[in-house]
Coordinates of C-alpha atoms and ligand atoms in Angstrom, one line a residue:
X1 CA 49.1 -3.0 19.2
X2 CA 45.2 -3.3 18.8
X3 CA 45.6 -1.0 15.6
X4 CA 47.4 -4.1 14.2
X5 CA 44.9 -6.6 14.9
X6 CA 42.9 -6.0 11.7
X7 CA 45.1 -5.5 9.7
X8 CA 46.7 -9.6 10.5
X9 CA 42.6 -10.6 10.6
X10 CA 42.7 -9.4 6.7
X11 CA 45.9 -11.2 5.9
X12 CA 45.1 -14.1 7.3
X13 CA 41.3 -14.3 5.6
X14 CA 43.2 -14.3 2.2
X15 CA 44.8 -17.7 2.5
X16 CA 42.2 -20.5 0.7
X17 CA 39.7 -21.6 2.7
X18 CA 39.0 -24.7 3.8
X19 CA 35.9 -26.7 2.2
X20 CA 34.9 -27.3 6.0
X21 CA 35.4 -23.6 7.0
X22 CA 33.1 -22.8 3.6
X23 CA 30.7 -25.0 5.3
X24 CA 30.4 -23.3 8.1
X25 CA 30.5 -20.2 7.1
X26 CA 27.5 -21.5 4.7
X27 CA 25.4 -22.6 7.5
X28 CA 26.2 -20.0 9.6
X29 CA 24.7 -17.2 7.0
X30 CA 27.9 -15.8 6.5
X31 CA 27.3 -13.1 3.3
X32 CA 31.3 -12.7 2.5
X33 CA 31.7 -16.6 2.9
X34 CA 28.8 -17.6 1.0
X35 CA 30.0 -15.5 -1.7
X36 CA 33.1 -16.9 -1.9
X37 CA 32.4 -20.3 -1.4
X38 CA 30.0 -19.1 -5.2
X39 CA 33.1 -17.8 -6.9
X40 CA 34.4 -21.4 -6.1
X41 CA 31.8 -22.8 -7.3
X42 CA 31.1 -21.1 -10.6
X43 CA 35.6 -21.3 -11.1
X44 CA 36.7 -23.5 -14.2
X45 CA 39.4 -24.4 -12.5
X46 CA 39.4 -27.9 -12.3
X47 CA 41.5 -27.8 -8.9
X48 CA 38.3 -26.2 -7.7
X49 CA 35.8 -28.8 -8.4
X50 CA 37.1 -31.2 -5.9
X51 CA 36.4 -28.7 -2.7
X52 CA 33.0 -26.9 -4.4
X53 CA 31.9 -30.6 -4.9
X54 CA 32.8 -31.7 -1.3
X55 CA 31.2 -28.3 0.1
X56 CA 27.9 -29.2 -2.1
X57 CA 27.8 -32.4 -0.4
X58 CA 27.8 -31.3 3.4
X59 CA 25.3 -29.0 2.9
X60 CA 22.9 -31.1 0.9
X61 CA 21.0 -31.6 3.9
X62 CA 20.6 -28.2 4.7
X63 CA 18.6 -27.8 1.3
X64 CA 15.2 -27.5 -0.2
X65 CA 13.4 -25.3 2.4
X66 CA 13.3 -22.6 0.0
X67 CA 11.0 -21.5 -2.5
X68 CA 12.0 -21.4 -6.0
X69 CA 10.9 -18.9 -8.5
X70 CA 11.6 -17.9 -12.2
X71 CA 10.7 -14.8 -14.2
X72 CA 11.6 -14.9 -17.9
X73 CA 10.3 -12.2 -20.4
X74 CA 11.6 -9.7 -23.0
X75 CA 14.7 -7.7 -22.4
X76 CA 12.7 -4.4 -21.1
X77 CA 9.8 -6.1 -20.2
X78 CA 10.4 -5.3 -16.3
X79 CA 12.0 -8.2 -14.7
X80 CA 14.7 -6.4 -12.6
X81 CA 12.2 -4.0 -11.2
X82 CA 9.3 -6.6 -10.3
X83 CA 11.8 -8.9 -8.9
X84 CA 13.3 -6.0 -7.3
X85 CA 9.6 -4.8 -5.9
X86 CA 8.8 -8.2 -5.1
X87 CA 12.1 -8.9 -2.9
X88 CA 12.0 -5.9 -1.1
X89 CA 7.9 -6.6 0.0
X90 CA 9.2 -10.5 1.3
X91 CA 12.4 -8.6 2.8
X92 CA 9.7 -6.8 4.9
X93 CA 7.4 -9.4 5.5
X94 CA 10.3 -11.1 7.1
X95 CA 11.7 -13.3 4.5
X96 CA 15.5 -14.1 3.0
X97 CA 15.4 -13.0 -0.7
X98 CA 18.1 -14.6 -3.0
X99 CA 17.9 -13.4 -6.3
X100 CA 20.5 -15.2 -8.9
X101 CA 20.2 -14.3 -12.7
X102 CA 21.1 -17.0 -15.4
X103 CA 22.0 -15.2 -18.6
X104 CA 23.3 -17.2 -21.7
X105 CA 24.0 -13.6 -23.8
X106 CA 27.0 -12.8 -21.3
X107 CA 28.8 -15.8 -22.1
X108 CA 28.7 -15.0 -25.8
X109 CA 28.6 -11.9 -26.8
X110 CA 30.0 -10.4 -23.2
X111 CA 27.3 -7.8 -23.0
X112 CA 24.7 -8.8 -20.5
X113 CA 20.9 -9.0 -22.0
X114 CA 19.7 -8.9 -18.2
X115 CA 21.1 -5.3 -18.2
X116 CA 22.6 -3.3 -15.4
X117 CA 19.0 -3.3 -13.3
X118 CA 19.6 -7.1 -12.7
X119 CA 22.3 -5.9 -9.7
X120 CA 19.2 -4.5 -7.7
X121 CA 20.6 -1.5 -5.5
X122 CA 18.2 -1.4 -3.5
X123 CA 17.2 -4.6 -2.9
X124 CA 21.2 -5.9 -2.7
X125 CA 21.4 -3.4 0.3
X126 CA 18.6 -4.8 2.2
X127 CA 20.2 -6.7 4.9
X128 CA 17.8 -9.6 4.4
X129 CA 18.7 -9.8 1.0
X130 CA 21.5 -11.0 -1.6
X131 CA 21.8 -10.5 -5.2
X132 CA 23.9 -12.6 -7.5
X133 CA 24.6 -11.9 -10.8
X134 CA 25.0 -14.4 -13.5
X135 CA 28.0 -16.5 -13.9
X136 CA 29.4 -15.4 -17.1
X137 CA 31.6 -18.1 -18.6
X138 CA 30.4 -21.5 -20.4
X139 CA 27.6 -22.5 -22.5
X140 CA 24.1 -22.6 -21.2
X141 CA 24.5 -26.0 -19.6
X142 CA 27.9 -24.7 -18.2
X143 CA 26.0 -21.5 -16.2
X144 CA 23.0 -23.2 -15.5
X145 CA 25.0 -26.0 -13.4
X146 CA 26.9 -23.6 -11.7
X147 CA 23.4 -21.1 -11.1
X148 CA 21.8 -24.0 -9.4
X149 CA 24.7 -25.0 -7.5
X150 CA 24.6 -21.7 -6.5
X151 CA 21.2 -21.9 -5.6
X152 CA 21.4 -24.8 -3.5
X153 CA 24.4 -22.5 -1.7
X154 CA 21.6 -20.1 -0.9
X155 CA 19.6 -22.1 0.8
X156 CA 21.7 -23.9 2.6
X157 CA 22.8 -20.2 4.0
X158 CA 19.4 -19.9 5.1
X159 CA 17.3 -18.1 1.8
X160 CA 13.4 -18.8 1.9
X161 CA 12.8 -17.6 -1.2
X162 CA 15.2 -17.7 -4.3
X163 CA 14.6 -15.5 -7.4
X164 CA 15.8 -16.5 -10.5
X165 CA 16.0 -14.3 -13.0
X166 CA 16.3 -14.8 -17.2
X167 CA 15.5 -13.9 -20.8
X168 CA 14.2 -16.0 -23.4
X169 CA 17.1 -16.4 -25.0
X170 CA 18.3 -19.5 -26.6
X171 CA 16.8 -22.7 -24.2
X172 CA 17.1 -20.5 -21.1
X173 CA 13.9 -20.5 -19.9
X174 CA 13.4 -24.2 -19.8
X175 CA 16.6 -24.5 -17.9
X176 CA 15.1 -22.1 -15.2
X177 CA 12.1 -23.7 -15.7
X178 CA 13.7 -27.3 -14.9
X179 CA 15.2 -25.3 -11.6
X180 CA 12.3 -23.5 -10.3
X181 CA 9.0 -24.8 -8.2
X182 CA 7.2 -21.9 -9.7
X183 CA 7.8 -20.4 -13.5
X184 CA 6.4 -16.3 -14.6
X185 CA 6.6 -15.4 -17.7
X186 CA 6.4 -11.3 -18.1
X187 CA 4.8 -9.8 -20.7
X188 CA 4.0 -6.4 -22.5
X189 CA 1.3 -5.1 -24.2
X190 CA 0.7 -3.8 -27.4
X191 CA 3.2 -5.9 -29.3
X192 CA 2.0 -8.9 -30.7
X193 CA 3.7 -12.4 -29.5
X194 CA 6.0 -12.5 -32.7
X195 CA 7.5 -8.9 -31.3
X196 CA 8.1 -9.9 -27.7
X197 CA 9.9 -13.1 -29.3
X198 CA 7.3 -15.2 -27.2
X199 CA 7.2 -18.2 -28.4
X200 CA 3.9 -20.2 -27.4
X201 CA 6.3 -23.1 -25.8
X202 CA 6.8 -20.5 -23.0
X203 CA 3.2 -20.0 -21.9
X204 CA 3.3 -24.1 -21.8
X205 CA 5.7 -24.1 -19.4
X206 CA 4.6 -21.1 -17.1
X207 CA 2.2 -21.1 -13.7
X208 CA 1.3 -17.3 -14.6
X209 CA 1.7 -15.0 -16.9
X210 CA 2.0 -11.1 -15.7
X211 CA 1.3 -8.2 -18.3
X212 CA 3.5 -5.7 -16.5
X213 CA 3.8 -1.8 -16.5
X214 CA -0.5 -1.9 -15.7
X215 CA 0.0 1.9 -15.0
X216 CA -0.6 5.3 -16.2
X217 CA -2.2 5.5 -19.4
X218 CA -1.1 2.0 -20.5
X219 CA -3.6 0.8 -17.5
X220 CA -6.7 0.0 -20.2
X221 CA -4.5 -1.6 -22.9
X222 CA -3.3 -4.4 -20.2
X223 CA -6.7 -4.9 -19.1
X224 CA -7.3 -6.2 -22.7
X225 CA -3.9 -7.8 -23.0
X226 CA -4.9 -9.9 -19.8
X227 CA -8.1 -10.9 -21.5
X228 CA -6.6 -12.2 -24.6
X229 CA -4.0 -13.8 -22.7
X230 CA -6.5 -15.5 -20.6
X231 CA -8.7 -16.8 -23.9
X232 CA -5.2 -18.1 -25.4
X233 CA -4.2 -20.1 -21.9
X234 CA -7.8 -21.9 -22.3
X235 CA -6.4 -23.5 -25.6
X236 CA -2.8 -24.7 -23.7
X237 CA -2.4 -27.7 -20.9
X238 CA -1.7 -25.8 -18.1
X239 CA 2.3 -26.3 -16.8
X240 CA 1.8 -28.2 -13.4
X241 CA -1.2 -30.4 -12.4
X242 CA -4.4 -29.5 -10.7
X243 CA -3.2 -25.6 -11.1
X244 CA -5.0 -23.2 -14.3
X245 CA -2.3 -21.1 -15.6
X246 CA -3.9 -17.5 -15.3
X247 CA -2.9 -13.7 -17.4
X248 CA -2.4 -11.1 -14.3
X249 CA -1.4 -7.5 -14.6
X250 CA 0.8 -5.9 -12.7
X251 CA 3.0 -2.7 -12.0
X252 CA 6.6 -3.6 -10.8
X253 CA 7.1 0.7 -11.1
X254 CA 3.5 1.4 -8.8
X255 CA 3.9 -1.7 -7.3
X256 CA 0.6 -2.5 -7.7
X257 CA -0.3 -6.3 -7.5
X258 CA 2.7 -7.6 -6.4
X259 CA 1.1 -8.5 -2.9
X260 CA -1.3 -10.2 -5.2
X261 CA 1.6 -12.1 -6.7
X262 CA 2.7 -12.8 -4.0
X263 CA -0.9 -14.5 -2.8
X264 CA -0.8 -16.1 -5.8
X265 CA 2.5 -17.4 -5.4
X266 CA 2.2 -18.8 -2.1
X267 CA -1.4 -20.7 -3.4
X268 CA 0.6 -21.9 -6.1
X269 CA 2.9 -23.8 -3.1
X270 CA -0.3 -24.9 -1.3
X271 CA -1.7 -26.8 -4.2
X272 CA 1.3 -28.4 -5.3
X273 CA 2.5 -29.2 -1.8
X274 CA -0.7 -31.0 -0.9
X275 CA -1.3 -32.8 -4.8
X276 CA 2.6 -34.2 -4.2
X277 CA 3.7 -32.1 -7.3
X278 CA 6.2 -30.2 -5.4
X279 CA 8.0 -33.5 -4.3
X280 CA 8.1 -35.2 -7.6
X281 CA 8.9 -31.9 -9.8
X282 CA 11.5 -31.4 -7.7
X283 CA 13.3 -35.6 -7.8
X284 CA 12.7 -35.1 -11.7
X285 CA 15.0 -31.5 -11.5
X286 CA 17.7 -33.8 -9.8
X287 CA 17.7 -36.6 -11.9
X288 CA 17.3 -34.2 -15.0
X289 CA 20.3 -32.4 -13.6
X290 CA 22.4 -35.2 -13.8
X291 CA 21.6 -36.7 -17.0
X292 CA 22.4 -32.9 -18.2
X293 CA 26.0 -33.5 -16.8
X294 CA 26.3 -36.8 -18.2
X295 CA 25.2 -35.2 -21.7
X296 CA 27.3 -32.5 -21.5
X297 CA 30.3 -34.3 -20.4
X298 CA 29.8 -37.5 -23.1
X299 CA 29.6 -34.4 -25.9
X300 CA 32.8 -32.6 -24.5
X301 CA 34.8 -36.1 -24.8
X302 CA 33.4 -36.8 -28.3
X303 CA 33.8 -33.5 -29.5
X304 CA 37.6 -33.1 -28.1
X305 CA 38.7 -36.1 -29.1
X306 CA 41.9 -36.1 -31.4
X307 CA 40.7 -38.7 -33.9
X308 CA 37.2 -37.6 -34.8
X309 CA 38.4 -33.7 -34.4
X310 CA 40.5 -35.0 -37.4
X311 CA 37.6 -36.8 -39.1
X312 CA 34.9 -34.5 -38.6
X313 CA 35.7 -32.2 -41.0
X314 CA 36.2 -34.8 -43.6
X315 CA 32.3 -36.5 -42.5
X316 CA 31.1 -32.6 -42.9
X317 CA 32.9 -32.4 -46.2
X318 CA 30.9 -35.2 -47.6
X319 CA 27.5 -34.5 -46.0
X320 CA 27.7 -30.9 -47.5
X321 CA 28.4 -32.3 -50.5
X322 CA 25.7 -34.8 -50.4
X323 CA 28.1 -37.8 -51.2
X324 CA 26.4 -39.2 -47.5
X325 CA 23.9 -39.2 -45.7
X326 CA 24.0 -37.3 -42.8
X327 CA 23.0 -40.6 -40.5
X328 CA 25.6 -42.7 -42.3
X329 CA 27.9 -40.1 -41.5
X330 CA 27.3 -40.0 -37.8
X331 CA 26.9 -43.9 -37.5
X332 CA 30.8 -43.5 -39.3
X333 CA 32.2 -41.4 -36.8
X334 CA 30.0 -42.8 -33.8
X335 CA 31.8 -46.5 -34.6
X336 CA 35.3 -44.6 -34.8
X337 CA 35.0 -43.2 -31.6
X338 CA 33.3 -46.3 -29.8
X339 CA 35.8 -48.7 -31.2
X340 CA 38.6 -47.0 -29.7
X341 CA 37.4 -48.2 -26.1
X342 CA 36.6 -51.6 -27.2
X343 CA 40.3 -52.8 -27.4
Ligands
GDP1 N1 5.8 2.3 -16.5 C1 6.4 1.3 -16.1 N2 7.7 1.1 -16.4 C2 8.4 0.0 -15.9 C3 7.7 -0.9 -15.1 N3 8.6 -1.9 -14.8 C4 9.7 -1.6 -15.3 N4 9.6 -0.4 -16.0 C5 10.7 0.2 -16.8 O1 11.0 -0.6 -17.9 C6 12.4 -0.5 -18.1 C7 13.1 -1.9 -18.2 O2 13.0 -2.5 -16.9 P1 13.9 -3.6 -16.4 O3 13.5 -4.0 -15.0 O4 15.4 -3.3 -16.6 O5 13.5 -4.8 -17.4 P2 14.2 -6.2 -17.7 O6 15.1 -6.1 -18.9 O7 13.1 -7.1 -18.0 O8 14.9 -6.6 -16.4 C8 13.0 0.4 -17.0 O9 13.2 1.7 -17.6 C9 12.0 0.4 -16.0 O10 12.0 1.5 -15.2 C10 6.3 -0.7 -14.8 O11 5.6 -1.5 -14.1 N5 5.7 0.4 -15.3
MG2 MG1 16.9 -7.3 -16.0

């Protein structure tokens, strides 16, 4: 008889949940459950969007304790490892580690530019840990919603720090940038900024820049990397208020300086908590967030619509062949589509 008792428990855990047993599985730190209720949330379906929507809402309150933080840089530059090396030191120090990844390349060419470190052995089998890879449908806009749905998931399941991981590819950094409290930018040395694919936007919107793999006999060439970096930063208005933007080395393979990262890190949170930057960075995300979702949604309908599907080609036609301007063109198929709710 007992022999049987699992085997009914694993039938009867794959019937759909409930949003309200998602909920409390949520806020009861349940791994398997918050992982689900992420699946749910990152689903196309649109049956789905009703009950990940309603579970969102419950635990709203149960949000924003955590501290948010980004690493972007150059496939190979290190990312996986460091954030790897860096969950595993707040793991022992006592901390819940979330790391989530937010890469655009899977959802177009299929292939994943975060590359197969970005699944963390080690780290995912630290018990205090958990390692999400990125959603991999959508556009941009569509995998960023559902990464910081996710990450809101994650701390409502009780993560203090969340690690979000991506690659300069596309606008990808400034949508983790619009979702973190604290934005790294990795670098390399001895390639110039043109062969990392840095642009100088980036170190405008960063809180630190790390020149990683400071080791072996690459060691020296960082030290100068770090001082260049450092003369360039002096030039650029530093990301976030009352806080100087600062070059670092570091090893994510030696692991030296990541407890100095992690000081660093944790200074950042002081200054911003106490200059109120923290706060109002963090209203701007929401509000930011949904203007995003109005954007994205107002484009779908205009895009889809049957009428200026069947125009558009014909406005394109005539812009290409410069019988309009471009402007008139839009105004043309901007007063098609707006007339058709004005009856
Ligand atoms: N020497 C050295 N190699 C490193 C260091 N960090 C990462 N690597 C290596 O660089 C390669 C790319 O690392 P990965 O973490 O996958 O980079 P990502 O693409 O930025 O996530 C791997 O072979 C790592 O072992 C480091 O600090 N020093
Ligand atoms: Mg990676």
């Amino acid at each position: 008889m007992a022999e049987n008792q699992p085997h009914s428990n694993r039938k009867r855990r794959r019937r759909t949940k409930l949003p309200a047993e998602y909920i409390d599985g949520i806020l009861a730190a349940d791994r398997t459950i918050l992982a689900q209720a992420i699946t749910l949330v990152e689903s196309q379906s649109t049956k789905h969007f009703a009950s990940s929507q309603e579970i969102l809402q419950n635990i709203m309150p149960y949000t924003g304790q955590s501290i948010r933080i980004g690493f972007t840089g150059v496939p190979g530059a290190g990312k996986s490892t460091l954030i790897e090396a860096l969950g595993i030191l707040l793991c022992e120090k006592g901390y819940n580690v979330a790391v989530l990844a937010v890469d655009p390349s899977s959802t177009v060419s299929k292939g994943s530019i975060l590359g197969d470190k970005t699944r963390m052995e080690k780290l995912s089998k630290h018990p205090s840990a958990f390692v999400r890879p990125s959603p991999s449908s959508g556009t941009l806009g569509g995998v960023a919603r559902k990464s910081r749905e996710t990450l809101l998931l994650c701390e409502a399941a009780g993560f203090d720090v969340i690690i979000v991981e991506t690659v300069g590819v596309g606008q990808s950094e400034t949508v983790v940038r619009s979702m973190v409290d604290c934005f790294i930018v990795l670098l390399l040395t001895g390639a110039g900024d043109e062969l990392q694919g840095m642009k100088k936007g980036v170190m405008e919107i960063a809180d630190a820049l790390y020149i990683n793999k400071a080791d072996g006999p690459n060691y020296e060439e960082a030290l100068k990397a770090r001082a260049e970096y450092n003369r360039l930063l002096h030039f650029l208005q530093p990301a976030t208020k009352d806080w100087t933007t600062s070059a670092q080395i570091v090893s994510a393979l030696t692991g030296t300086g990541i407890d100095e990262m992690w000081d660093l890190i944790r200074k950042f949170e002081t200054t911003v908590k106490a200059n109120g930057v923290w706060e109002e960075r963090r209203q701007r995300q929401m509000v930011e967030w949904m203007e995003s979702l109005i954007e994205e949604s107002l484009l779908q309908h205009f895009f889809g619509n049957e009428e200026i599907r069947s125009k558009f080609p014909v406005k394109k036609n005539e812009v290409t062949e410069g019988q309009l301007p471009p402007a008139q063109a839009a105004q043309q198929l901007l007063d098609l589509y707006f007339k058709m709710f004005h009856s």
